[in-house]
PDB file of C-alpha atoms in Angstrom:
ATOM      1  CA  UNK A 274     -10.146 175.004  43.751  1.00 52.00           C
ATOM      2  CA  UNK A 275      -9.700 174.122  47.171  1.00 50.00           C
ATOM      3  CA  UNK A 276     -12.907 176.209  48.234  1.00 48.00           C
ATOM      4  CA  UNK A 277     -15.109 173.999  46.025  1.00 43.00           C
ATOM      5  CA  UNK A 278     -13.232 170.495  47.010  1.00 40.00           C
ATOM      6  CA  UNK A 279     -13.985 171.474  50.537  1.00 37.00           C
ATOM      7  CA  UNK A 280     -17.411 172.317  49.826  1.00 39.00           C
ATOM      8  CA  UNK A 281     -18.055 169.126  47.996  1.00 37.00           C
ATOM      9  CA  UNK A 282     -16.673 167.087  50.824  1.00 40.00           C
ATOM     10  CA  UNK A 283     -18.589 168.702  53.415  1.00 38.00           C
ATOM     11  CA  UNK A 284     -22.038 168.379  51.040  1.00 37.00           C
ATOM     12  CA  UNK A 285     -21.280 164.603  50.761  1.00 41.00           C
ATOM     13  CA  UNK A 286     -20.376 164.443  54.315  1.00 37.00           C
ATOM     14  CA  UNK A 287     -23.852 166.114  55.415  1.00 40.00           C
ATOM     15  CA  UNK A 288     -25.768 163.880  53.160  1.00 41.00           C
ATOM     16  CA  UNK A 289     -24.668 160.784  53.973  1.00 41.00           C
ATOM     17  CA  UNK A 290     -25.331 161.836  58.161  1.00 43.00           C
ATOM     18  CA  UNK A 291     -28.904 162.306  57.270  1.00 45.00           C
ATOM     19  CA  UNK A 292     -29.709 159.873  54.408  1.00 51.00           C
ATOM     20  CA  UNK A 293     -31.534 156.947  55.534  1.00 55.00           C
ATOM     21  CA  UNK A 294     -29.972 153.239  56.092  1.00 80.00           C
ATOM     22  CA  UNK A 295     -30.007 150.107  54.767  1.00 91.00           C
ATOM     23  CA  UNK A 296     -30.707 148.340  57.942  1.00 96.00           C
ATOM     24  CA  UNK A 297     -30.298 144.373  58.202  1.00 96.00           C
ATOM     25  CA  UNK A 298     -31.132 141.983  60.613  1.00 96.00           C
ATOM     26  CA  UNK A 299     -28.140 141.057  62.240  1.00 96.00           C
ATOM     27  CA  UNK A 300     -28.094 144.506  62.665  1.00 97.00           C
ATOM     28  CA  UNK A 301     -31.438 144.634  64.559  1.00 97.00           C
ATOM     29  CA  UNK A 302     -30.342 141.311  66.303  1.00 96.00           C
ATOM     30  CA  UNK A 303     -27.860 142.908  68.518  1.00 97.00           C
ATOM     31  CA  UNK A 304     -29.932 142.880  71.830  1.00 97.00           C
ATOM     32  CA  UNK A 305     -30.268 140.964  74.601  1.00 96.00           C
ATOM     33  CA  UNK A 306     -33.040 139.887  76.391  1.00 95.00           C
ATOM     34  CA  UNK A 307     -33.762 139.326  80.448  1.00 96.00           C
ATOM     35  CA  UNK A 308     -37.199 138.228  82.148  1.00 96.00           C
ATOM     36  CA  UNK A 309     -39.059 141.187  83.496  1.00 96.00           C
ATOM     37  CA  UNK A 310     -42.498 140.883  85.648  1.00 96.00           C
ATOM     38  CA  UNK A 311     -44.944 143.070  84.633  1.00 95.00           C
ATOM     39  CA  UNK A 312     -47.811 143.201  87.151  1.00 95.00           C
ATOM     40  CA  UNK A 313     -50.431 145.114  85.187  1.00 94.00           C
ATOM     41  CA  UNK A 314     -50.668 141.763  83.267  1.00 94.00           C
ATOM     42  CA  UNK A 315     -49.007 139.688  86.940  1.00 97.00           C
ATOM     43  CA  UNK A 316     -46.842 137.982  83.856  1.00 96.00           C
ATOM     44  CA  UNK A 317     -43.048 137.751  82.914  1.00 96.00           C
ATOM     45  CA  UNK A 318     -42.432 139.174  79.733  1.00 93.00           C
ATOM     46  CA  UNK A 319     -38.647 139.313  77.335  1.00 93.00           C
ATOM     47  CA  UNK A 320     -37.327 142.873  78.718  1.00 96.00           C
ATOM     48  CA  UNK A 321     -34.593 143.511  75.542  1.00 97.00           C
ATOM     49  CA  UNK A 322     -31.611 145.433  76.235  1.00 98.00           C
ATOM     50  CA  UNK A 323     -30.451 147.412  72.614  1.00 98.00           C
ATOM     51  CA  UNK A 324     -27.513 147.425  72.100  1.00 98.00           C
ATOM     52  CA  UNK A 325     -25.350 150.746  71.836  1.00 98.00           C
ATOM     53  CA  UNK A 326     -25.569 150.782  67.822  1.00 97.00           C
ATOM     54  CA  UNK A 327     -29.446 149.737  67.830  1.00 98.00           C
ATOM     55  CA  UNK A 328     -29.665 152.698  70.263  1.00 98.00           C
ATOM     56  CA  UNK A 329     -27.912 154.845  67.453  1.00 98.00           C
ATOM     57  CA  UNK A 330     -30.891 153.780  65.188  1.00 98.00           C
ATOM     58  CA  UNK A 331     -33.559 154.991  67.093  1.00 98.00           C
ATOM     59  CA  UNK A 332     -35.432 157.723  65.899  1.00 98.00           C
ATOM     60  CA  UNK A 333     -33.388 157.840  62.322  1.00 98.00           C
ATOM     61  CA  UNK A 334     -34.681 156.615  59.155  1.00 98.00           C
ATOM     62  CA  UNK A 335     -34.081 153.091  58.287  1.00 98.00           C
ATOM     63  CA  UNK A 336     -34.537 150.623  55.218  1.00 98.00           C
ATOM     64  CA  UNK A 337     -35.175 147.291  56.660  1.00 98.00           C
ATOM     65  CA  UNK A 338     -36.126 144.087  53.324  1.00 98.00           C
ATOM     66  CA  UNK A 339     -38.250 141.487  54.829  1.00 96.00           C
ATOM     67  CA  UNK A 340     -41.441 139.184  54.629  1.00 95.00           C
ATOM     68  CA  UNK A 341     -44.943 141.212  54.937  1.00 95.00           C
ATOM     69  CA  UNK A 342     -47.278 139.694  57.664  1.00 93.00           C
ATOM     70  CA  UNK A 343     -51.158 140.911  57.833  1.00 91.00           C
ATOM     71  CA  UNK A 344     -51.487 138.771  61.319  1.00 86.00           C
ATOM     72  CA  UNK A 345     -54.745 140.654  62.393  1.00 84.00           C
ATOM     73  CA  UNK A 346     -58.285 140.108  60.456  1.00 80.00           C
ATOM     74  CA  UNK A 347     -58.913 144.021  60.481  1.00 82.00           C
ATOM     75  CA  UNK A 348     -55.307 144.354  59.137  1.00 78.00           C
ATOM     76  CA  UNK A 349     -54.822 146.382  61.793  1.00 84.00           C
ATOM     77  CA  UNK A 350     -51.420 144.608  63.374  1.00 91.00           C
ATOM     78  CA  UNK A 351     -48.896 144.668  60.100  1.00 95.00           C
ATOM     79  CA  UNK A 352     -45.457 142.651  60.378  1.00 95.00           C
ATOM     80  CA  UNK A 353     -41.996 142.774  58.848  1.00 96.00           C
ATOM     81  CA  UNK A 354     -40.644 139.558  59.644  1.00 94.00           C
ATOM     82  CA  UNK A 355     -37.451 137.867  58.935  1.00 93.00           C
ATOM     83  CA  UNK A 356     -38.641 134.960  57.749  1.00 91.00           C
ATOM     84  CA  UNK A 357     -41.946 134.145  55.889  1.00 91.00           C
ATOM     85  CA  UNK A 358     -45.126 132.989  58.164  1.00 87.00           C
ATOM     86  CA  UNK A 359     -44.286 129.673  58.260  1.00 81.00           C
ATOM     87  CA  UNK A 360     -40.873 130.317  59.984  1.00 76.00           C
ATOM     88  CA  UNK A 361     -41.592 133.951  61.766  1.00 69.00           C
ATOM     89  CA  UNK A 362     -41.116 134.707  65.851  1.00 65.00           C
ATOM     90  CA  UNK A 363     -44.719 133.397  66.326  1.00 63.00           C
ATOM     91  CA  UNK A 364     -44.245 129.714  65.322  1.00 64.00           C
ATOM     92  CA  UNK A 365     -41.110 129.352  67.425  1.00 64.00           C
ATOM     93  CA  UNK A 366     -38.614 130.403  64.624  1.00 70.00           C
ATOM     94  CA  UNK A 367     -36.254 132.914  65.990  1.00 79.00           C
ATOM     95  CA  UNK A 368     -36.509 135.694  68.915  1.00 86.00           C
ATOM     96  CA  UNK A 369     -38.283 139.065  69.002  1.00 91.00           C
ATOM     97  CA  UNK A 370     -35.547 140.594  67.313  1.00 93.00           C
ATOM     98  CA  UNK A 371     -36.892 138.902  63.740  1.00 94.00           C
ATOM     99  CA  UNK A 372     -39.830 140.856  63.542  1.00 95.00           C
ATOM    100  CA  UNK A 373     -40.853 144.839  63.735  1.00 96.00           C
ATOM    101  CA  UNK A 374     -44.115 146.025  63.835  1.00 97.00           C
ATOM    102  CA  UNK A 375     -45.164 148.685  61.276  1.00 97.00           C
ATOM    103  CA  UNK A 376     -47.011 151.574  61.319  1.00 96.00           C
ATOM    104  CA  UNK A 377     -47.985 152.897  58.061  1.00 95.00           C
ATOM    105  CA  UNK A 378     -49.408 156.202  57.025  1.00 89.00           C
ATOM    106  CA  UNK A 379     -51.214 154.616  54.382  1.00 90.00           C
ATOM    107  CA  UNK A 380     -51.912 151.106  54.955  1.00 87.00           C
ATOM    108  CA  UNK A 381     -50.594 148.653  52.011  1.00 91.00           C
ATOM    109  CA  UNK A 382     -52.297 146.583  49.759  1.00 92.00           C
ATOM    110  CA  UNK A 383     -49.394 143.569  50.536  1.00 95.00           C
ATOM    111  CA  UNK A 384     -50.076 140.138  50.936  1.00 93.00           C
ATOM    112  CA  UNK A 385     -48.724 137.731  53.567  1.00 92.00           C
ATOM    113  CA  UNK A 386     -45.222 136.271  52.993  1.00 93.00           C
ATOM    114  CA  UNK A 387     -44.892 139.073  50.208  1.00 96.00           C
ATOM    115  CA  UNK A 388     -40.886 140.064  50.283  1.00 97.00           C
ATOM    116  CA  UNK A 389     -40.722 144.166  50.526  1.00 98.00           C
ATOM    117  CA  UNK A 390     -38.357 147.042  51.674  1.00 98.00           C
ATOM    118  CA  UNK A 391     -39.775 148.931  54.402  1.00 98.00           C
ATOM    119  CA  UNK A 392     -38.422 152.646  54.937  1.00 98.00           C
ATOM    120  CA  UNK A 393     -39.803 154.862  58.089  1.00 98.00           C
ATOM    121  CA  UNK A 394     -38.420 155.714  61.526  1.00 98.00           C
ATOM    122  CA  UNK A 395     -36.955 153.352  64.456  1.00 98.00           C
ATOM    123  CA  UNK A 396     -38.511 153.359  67.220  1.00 98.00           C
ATOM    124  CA  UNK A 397     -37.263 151.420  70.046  1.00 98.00           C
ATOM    125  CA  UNK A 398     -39.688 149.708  72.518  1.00 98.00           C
ATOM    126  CA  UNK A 399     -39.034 148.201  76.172  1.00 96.00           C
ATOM    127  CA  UNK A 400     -41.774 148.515  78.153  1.00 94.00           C
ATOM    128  CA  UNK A 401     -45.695 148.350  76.096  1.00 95.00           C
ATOM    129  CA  UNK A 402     -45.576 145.162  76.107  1.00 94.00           C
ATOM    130  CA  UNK A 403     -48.572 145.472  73.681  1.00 93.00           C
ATOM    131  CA  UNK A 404     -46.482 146.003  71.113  1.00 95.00           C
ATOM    132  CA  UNK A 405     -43.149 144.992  69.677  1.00 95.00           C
ATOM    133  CA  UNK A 406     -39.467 145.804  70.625  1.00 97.00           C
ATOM    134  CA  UNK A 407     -38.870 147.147  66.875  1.00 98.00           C
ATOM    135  CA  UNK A 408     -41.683 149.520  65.591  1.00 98.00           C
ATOM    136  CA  UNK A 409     -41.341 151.100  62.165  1.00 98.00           C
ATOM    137  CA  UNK A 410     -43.659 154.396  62.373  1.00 98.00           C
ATOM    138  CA  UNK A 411     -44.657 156.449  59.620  1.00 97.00           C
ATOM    139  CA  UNK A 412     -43.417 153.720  57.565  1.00 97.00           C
ATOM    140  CA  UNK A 413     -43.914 153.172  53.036  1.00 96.00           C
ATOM    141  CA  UNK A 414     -42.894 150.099  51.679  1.00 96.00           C
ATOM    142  CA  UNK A 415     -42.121 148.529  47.734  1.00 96.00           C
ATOM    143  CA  UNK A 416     -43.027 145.462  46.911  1.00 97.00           C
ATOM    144  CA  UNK A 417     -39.739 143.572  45.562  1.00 94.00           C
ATOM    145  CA  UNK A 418     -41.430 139.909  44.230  1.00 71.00           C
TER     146      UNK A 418
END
């Protein structure tokens, strides 16, 4: 008896170390931000500094709910954003922080300011300035309204 209620704990133990997580912003929003000059562009640019349980989320599979964003004409630049379009990083609502760039393997059929749940792997960015500080790679998503 004491065989299998070790072997169950250690089972539910293992699963939960390597089941993905319900990631929320304020989670995501715990990082700090300095100015950094970049010369290849001769500009200043938000260098963020991730905080040590952001760091933890890096490369792990997350679940992050948010509003879908199709900011690029070719579709080719896809958003998760805190807030819907009206109110998202671009338009002066909010920091960096409130929106992750997503790389899909299949690209969605979503529509702007469409709420959906977002499940891939963190990946942390500091220096391409070319793209965002939160990147969601190999990333699916559900549509929730």
């Amino acid at each position: 008896m004491k065989n299998k209620i070790l072997f169950t704990f250690i089972l539910f133990t293992y699963a939960l170390g390597y089941s993905q997580r319900e990631t929320s912003w304020a989670d995501l929003a715990k990082v700090t931000y300095t100015d950094k000059f970049f010369p290849a562009y001769d500009e200043y640019f938000l260098y963020p500094e991730f905080s040590g349980s952001v760091k933890d989320l890096e490369g792990k599979q997350i679940t992050v709910t948010g509003y879908f964003l199709n900011i690029d004409p070719n579709g080719k630049l896809l958003i998760l954003s805190k807030g819907p379009m009206s109110s998202c990083f671009f338009c002066g609502q909010g920091g960096p922080e409130t929106a992750i760039e997503l790389q899909f393997v299949t690209p969605p059929k979503f529509k702007t300011d469409q709420v959906v749940s977002i499940t891939g792997i963190l990946k942390l960015n500091k220096d391409e300035v070319e793209h965002f500080n939160y990147i969601i790679t190999d990333c699916s998503g559900l549509l929730l309204k």
